[in-house]
């Protein structure tokens, strides 16, 4: 993926700030300006060790990352950046002291955070200030750099503050307001003063092309409803509007229960049989992260919306395209569109629950897939909430905005449309818009006025100087070698390791000699980078000469360690020793990587280009050295896997039918036993059995006691929904998703009788 632009293009400048400087960046922009495209570009091009995280599970899945809580192992609840709670408070609120005391970050997770260079936080509008301060504390402690924000990690914040706000309970804010001016991330204490992120706003709108509509949206985005704007919008007010059956309008409303009711009633009115499609859930995929319902009910003629782009690249559908189910049976369905004669056979899409790990062989941050969720990437689309419509694009929509209750919702709803031509209002726009939070207005208004190009020139030069000096700092690796040598403490009779003490001493002495040379060169380098203006020719000559000097010597040290690891692998009781040698060699390899990076960084600076991973030299020699010592090859990145061609018709083997789960259940097997026997997630088995609860073949009392059942049904009727998550939010932790799933299935069965 590329961002094609001129030097003055905002997206290009933003990418250079991320890759060529160490500044924290807040990238924002109106809906449709390309924030998601920018995120994907950075993740596939940055030369930095980077991870993606988001405040919620669904946001993390959509961004292709992890939740902030899981990445930093944060406790739930509010956090105050103080050692103790203010007197008189006994709430369950975390402090700096309790957070540090409870940290359990060890092993690979600790190494991951220590090697991290770039933290990307998506949907940052939902990120609370106290959570960001907690993240800052964790990184400072784990990286042992308490004097700099985030322990020296650069942070890229992405999002639109005028969309989803952070959620803070009233009782929490009673405490937090003593420390924060607002709950928004930019008021975190770690971002104050000189650490404030650079504010960059994408301004090119790709979704709309009508200048009049774009100006109207700009006004709404800043919570301004001019009389002429209201008059223009209310021309589209059509009370009682009912679209023709073949006209793909979607209703945007402000409340979940209304959207659920519209979709459910529209589906029930369709003639014909209902078909149920179960998600294939493999291994660890928590229910609160499900991108769709695990059981999807569809009929022929159902209006559906795709929630993903066509993964084949043929652009048959896109995120937000609406069509109707044309042909359907137990094995799947096709969707047709009013403006296209071609029917699309829908295939299941795979969402992944991942975690990040640090590969100590390749010295790279990698993704490990913990579990997958495979389901057809569509949902019923007669109606959708404004909240869930974010990121989608519609050609035709009916907007019910009379109940818009949060600042920005009117803007979000209207900005989903390509143009005003497809707009219908079921109620007039509010005469007065909800007040916009003044904290947002103040933060946006305080953005620096200095041209971005000038800031970039200064910051990139600072980054170049610091990075070049850091690349020739052999101190950290020397420290690891000293620690390794200190572990040879037992006599030869008690430890196999002790037989290799002489080898370890020679290795440490050899590297110490190279460090002495590097220290002297570092002093020369400090003088060179202090010159104004920089003498780039002289710098490049010295950097390349130093790299040519150290490269063969460091490679020989790496080879010595890997050869040693191969030797001891043949001896008994050396597993721990082998692991230590592998880790030690990874630190030596890191020094080699730094040297190569220094030369590439200097070249990109000279040429005035963005420094990306593509500018780094290939590592074929490294791969050969690993292979010679029977070490695993470099893993493929997500970007590499995504570009690999798939075999035609490649598809995972379809799971067995619900009847097999039912048969095993009737034989007396529990849900857990059935899941283990069939190699499926227990939630998948629950979905199978819920079908039989709905049909009455299995009494619901086998899963739920009558009191719990009635409580769940009461809540479901009150909020008028059969969606599990809204019901769970109201009921709390006393009720599991399993309880709610079977109760909802029972209720559906009653309605169908």
mmCIF file with all atom_site columns, N, CA and C in Angstrom, residues 140-173:
data_model
loop_
_atom_site.group_PDB
_atom_site.id
_atom_site.type_symbol
_atom_site.label_atom_id
_atom_site.label_alt_id
_atom_site.label_comp_id
_atom_site.label_asym_id
_atom_site.label_entity_id
_atom_site.label_seq_id
_atom_site.pdbx_PDB_ins_code
_atom_site.Cartn_x
_atom_site.Cartn_y
_atom_site.Cartn_z
_atom_site.occupancy
_atom_site.B_iso_or_equiv
_atom_site.pdbx_formal_charge
_atom_site.auth_seq_id
_atom_site.auth_comp_id
_atom_site.auth_asym_id
_atom_site.auth_atom_id
_atom_site.pdbx_PDB_model_num
ATOM 1   N N  . UNK A 1 140 ? 7.535   3.169  31.746 1.00 0.00 ? 140 UNK A N  1
ATOM 2   C CA . UNK A 1 140 ? 8.683   3.743  32.456 1.00 0.00 ? 140 UNK A CA 1
ATOM 3   C C  . UNK A 1 140 ? 9.328   2.720  33.384 1.00 0.00 ? 140 UNK A C  1
ATOM 4   N N  . UNK A 1 141 ? 8.502   1.917  34.045 1.00 0.00 ? 141 UNK A N  1
ATOM 5   C CA . UNK A 1 141 ? 9.031   0.925  34.986 1.00 0.00 ? 141 UNK A CA 1
ATOM 6   C C  . UNK A 1 141 ? 9.713   -0.221 34.241 1.00 0.00 ? 141 UNK A C  1
ATOM 7   N N  . UNK A 1 142 ? 9.038   -0.782 33.239 1.00 0.00 ? 142 UNK A N  1
ATOM 8   C CA . UNK A 1 142 ? 9.573   -1.944 32.529 1.00 0.00 ? 142 UNK A CA 1
ATOM 9   C C  . UNK A 1 142 ? 10.834  -1.575 31.748 1.00 0.00 ? 142 UNK A C  1
ATOM 10  N N  . UNK A 1 143 ? 10.859  -0.378 31.161 1.00 0.00 ? 143 UNK A N  1
ATOM 11  C CA . UNK A 1 143 ? 12.010  0.033  30.352 1.00 0.00 ? 143 UNK A CA 1
ATOM 12  C C  . UNK A 1 143 ? 13.091  0.732  31.184 1.00 0.00 ? 143 UNK A C  1
ATOM 13  N N  . UNK A 1 144 ? 12.799  0.941  32.479 1.00 0.00 ? 144 UNK A N  1
ATOM 14  C CA . UNK A 1 144 ? 13.746  1.569  33.405 1.00 0.00 ? 144 UNK A CA 1
ATOM 15  C C  . UNK A 1 144 ? 14.197  2.940  32.914 1.00 0.00 ? 144 UNK A C  1
ATOM 16  N N  . UNK A 1 145 ? 13.230  3.681  32.409 1.00 0.00 ? 145 UNK A N  1
ATOM 17  C CA . UNK A 1 145 ? 13.481  5.056  31.964 1.00 0.00 ? 145 UNK A CA 1
ATOM 18  C C  . UNK A 1 145 ? 12.374  5.936  32.530 1.00 0.00 ? 145 UNK A C  1
ATOM 19  N N  . UNK A 1 146 ? 12.489  6.230  33.804 1.00 0.00 ? 146 UNK A N  1
ATOM 20  C CA . UNK A 1 146 ? 11.434  6.965  34.485 1.00 0.00 ? 146 UNK A CA 1
ATOM 21  C C  . UNK A 1 146 ? 11.426  8.455  34.233 1.00 0.00 ? 146 UNK A C  1
ATOM 22  N N  . UNK A 1 147 ? 12.436  8.960  33.528 1.00 0.00 ? 147 UNK A N  1
ATOM 23  C CA . UNK A 1 147 ? 12.526  10.408 33.334 1.00 0.00 ? 147 UNK A CA 1
ATOM 24  C C  . UNK A 1 147 ? 11.924  10.888 32.017 1.00 0.00 ? 147 UNK A C  1
ATOM 25  N N  . UNK A 1 148 ? 11.518  9.957  31.153 1.00 0.00 ? 148 UNK A N  1
ATOM 26  C CA . UNK A 1 148 ? 10.943  10.357 29.865 1.00 0.00 ? 148 UNK A CA 1
ATOM 27  C C  . UNK A 1 148 ? 9.574   9.705  29.703 1.00 0.00 ? 148 UNK A C  1
ATOM 28  N N  . UNK A 1 149 ? 8.619   10.407 29.084 1.00 0.00 ? 149 UNK A N  1
ATOM 29  C CA . UNK A 1 149 ? 7.286   9.828  28.898 1.00 0.00 ? 149 UNK A CA 1
ATOM 30  C C  . UNK A 1 149 ? 7.339   8.512  28.129 1.00 0.00 ? 149 UNK A C  1
ATOM 31  N N  . UNK A 1 150 ? 6.542   7.568  28.575 1.00 0.00 ? 150 UNK A N  1
ATOM 32  C CA . UNK A 1 150 ? 6.410   6.254  27.942 1.00 0.00 ? 150 UNK A CA 1
ATOM 33  C C  . UNK A 1 150 ? 7.753   5.514  27.864 1.00 0.00 ? 150 UNK A C  1
ATOM 34  N N  . UNK A 1 151 ? 8.671   5.853  28.759 1.00 0.00 ? 151 UNK A N  1
ATOM 35  C CA . UNK A 1 151 ? 9.951   5.161  28.790 1.00 0.00 ? 151 UNK A CA 1
ATOM 36  C C  . UNK A 1 151 ? 10.741  5.294  27.510 1.00 0.00 ? 151 UNK A C  1
ATOM 37  N N  . UNK A 1 152 ? 10.494  6.369  26.748 1.00 0.00 ? 152 UNK A N  1
ATOM 38  C CA . UNK A 1 152 ? 11.223  6.592  25.504 1.00 0.00 ? 152 UNK A CA 1
ATOM 39  C C  . UNK A 1 152 ? 10.520  6.074  24.265 1.00 0.00 ? 152 UNK A C  1
ATOM 40  N N  . UNK A 1 153 ? 9.331   5.505  24.402 1.00 0.00 ? 153 UNK A N  1
ATOM 41  C CA . UNK A 1 153 ? 8.579   5.002  23.246 1.00 0.00 ? 153 UNK A CA 1
ATOM 42  C C  . UNK A 1 153 ? 7.835   6.163  22.577 1.00 0.00 ? 153 UNK A C  1
ATOM 43  N N  . UNK A 1 154 ? 7.883   6.210  21.255 1.00 0.00 ? 154 UNK A N  1
ATOM 44  C CA . UNK A 1 154 ? 7.108   7.193  20.500 1.00 0.00 ? 154 UNK A CA 1
ATOM 45  C C  . UNK A 1 154 ? 5.666   6.702  20.390 1.00 0.00 ? 154 UNK A C  1
ATOM 46  N N  . UNK A 1 155 ? 4.701   7.620  20.487 1.00 0.00 ? 155 UNK A N  1
ATOM 47  C CA . UNK A 1 155 ? 3.290   7.233  20.412 1.00 0.00 ? 155 UNK A CA 1
ATOM 48  C C  . UNK A 1 155 ? 2.613   7.963  19.255 1.00 0.00 ? 155 UNK A C  1
ATOM 49  N N  . UNK A 1 156 ? 1.913   7.193  18.436 1.00 0.00 ? 156 UNK A N  1
ATOM 50  C CA . UNK A 1 156 ? 1.084   7.735  17.363 1.00 0.00 ? 156 UNK A CA 1
ATOM 51  C C  . UNK A 1 156 ? -0.371  7.546  17.769 1.00 0.00 ? 156 UNK A C  1
ATOM 52  N N  . UNK A 1 157 ? -1.066  8.652  18.009 1.00 0.00 ? 157 UNK A N  1
ATOM 53  C CA . UNK A 1 157 ? -2.483  8.620  18.369 1.00 0.00 ? 157 UNK A CA 1
ATOM 54  C C  . UNK A 1 157 ? -3.302  8.866  17.096 1.00 0.00 ? 157 UNK A C  1
ATOM 55  N N  . UNK A 1 158 ? -4.295  8.020  16.838 1.00 0.00 ? 158 UNK A N  1
ATOM 56  C CA . UNK A 1 158 ? -5.131  8.175  15.646 1.00 0.00 ? 158 UNK A CA 1
ATOM 57  C C  . UNK A 1 158 ? -6.599  8.186  16.056 1.00 0.00 ? 158 UNK A C  1
ATOM 58  N N  . UNK A 1 159 ? -7.349  9.156  15.561 1.00 0.00 ? 159 UNK A N  1
ATOM 59  C CA . UNK A 1 159 ? -8.779  9.181  15.856 1.00 0.00 ? 159 UNK A CA 1
ATOM 60  C C  . UNK A 1 159 ? -9.368  10.561 15.649 1.00 0.00 ? 159 UNK A C  1
ATOM 61  N N  . UNK A 1 160 ? -10.671 10.635 15.806 1.00 0.00 ? 160 UNK A N  1
ATOM 62  C CA . UNK A 1 160 ? -11.412 11.885 15.661 1.00 0.00 ? 160 UNK A CA 1
ATOM 63  C C  . UNK A 1 160 ? -12.102 12.172 16.984 1.00 0.00 ? 160 UNK A C  1
ATOM 64  N N  . UNK A 1 161 ? -11.667 13.211 17.668 1.00 0.00 ? 161 UNK A N  1
ATOM 65  C CA . UNK A 1 161 ? -12.207 13.524 18.990 1.00 0.00 ? 161 UNK A CA 1
ATOM 66  C C  . UNK A 1 161 ? -13.676 13.921 18.943 1.00 0.00 ? 161 UNK A C  1
ATOM 67  N N  . UNK A 1 162 ? -14.178 14.239 17.761 1.00 0.00 ? 162 UNK A N  1
ATOM 68  C CA . UNK A 1 162 ? -15.576 14.645 17.653 1.00 0.00 ? 162 UNK A CA 1
ATOM 69  C C  . UNK A 1 162 ? -16.492 13.453 17.407 1.00 0.00 ? 162 UNK A C  1
ATOM 70  N N  . UNK A 1 163 ? -15.947 12.252 17.550 1.00 0.00 ? 163 UNK A N  1
ATOM 71  C CA . UNK A 1 163 ? -16.791 11.070 17.392 1.00 0.00 ? 163 UNK A CA 1
ATOM 72  C C  . UNK A 1 163 ? -17.008 10.425 18.758 1.00 0.00 ? 163 UNK A C  1
ATOM 73  N N  . UNK A 1 164 ? -16.530 9.226  19.010 1.00 0.00 ? 164 UNK A N  1
ATOM 74  C CA . UNK A 1 164 ? -16.850 8.538  20.261 1.00 0.00 ? 164 UNK A CA 1
ATOM 75  C C  . UNK A 1 164 ? -16.037 9.091  21.429 1.00 0.00 ? 164 UNK A C  1
ATOM 76  N N  . UNK A 1 165 ? -16.690 9.544  22.504 1.00 0.00 ? 165 UNK A N  1
ATOM 77  C CA . UNK A 1 165 ? -15.966 10.091 23.657 1.00 0.00 ? 165 UNK A CA 1
ATOM 78  C C  . UNK A 1 165 ? -15.573 8.988  24.638 1.00 0.00 ? 165 UNK A C  1
ATOM 79  N N  . UNK A 1 166 ? -14.636 9.279  25.555 1.00 0.00 ? 166 UNK A N  1
ATOM 80  C CA . UNK A 1 166 ? -14.310 8.302  26.601 1.00 0.00 ? 166 UNK A CA 1
ATOM 81  C C  . UNK A 1 166 ? -15.474 8.168  27.582 1.00 0.00 ? 166 UNK A C  1
ATOM 82  N N  . UNK A 1 167 ? -15.602 6.995  28.172 1.00 0.00 ? 167 UNK A N  1
ATOM 83  C CA . UNK A 1 167 ? -16.691 6.738  29.119 1.00 0.00 ? 167 UNK A CA 1
ATOM 84  C C  . UNK A 1 167 ? -16.129 6.787  30.538 1.00 0.00 ? 167 UNK A C  1
ATOM 85  N N  . UNK A 1 168 ? -16.683 7.685  31.351 1.00 0.00 ? 168 UNK A N  1
ATOM 86  C CA . UNK A 1 168 ? -16.257 7.825  32.744 1.00 0.00 ? 168 UNK A CA 1
ATOM 87  C C  . UNK A 1 168 ? -17.505 7.876  33.619 1.00 0.00 ? 168 UNK A C  1
ATOM 88  N N  . UNK A 1 169 ? -17.559 7.016  34.615 1.00 0.00 ? 169 UNK A N  1
ATOM 89  C CA . UNK A 1 169 ? -18.693 7.023  35.532 1.00 0.00 ? 169 UNK A CA 1
ATOM 90  C C  . UNK A 1 169 ? -18.621 8.256  36.433 1.00 0.00 ? 169 UNK A C  1
ATOM 91  N N  . UNK A 1 170 ? -19.786 8.708  36.881 1.00 0.00 ? 170 UNK A N  1
ATOM 92  C CA . UNK A 1 170 ? -19.839 9.918  37.708 1.00 0.00 ? 170 UNK A CA 1
ATOM 93  C C  . UNK A 1 170 ? -18.982 9.789  38.960 1.00 0.00 ? 170 UNK A C  1
ATOM 94  N N  . UNK A 1 171 ? -19.057 8.620  39.620 1.00 0.00 ? 171 UNK A N  1
ATOM 95  C CA . UNK A 1 171 ? -18.292 8.463  40.861 1.00 0.00 ? 171 UNK A CA 1
ATOM 96  C C  . UNK A 1 171 ? -16.790 8.431  40.589 1.00 0.00 ? 171 UNK A C  1
ATOM 97  N N  . UNK A 1 172 ? -16.395 7.944  39.395 1.00 0.00 ? 172 UNK A N  1
ATOM 98  C CA . UNK A 1 172 ? -14.976 7.967  39.038 1.00 0.00 ? 172 UNK A CA 1
ATOM 99  C C  . UNK A 1 172 ? -14.507 9.400  38.805 1.00 0.00 ? 172 UNK A C  1
ATOM 100 N N  . UNK A 1 173 ? -15.339 10.179 38.115 1.00 0.00 ? 173 UNK A N  1
ATOM 101 C CA . UNK A 1 173 ? -14.935 11.547 37.799 1.00 0.00 ? 173 UNK A CA 1
ATOM 102 C C  . UNK A 1 173 ? -14.821 12.406 39.057 1.00 0.00 ? 173 UNK A C  1
#
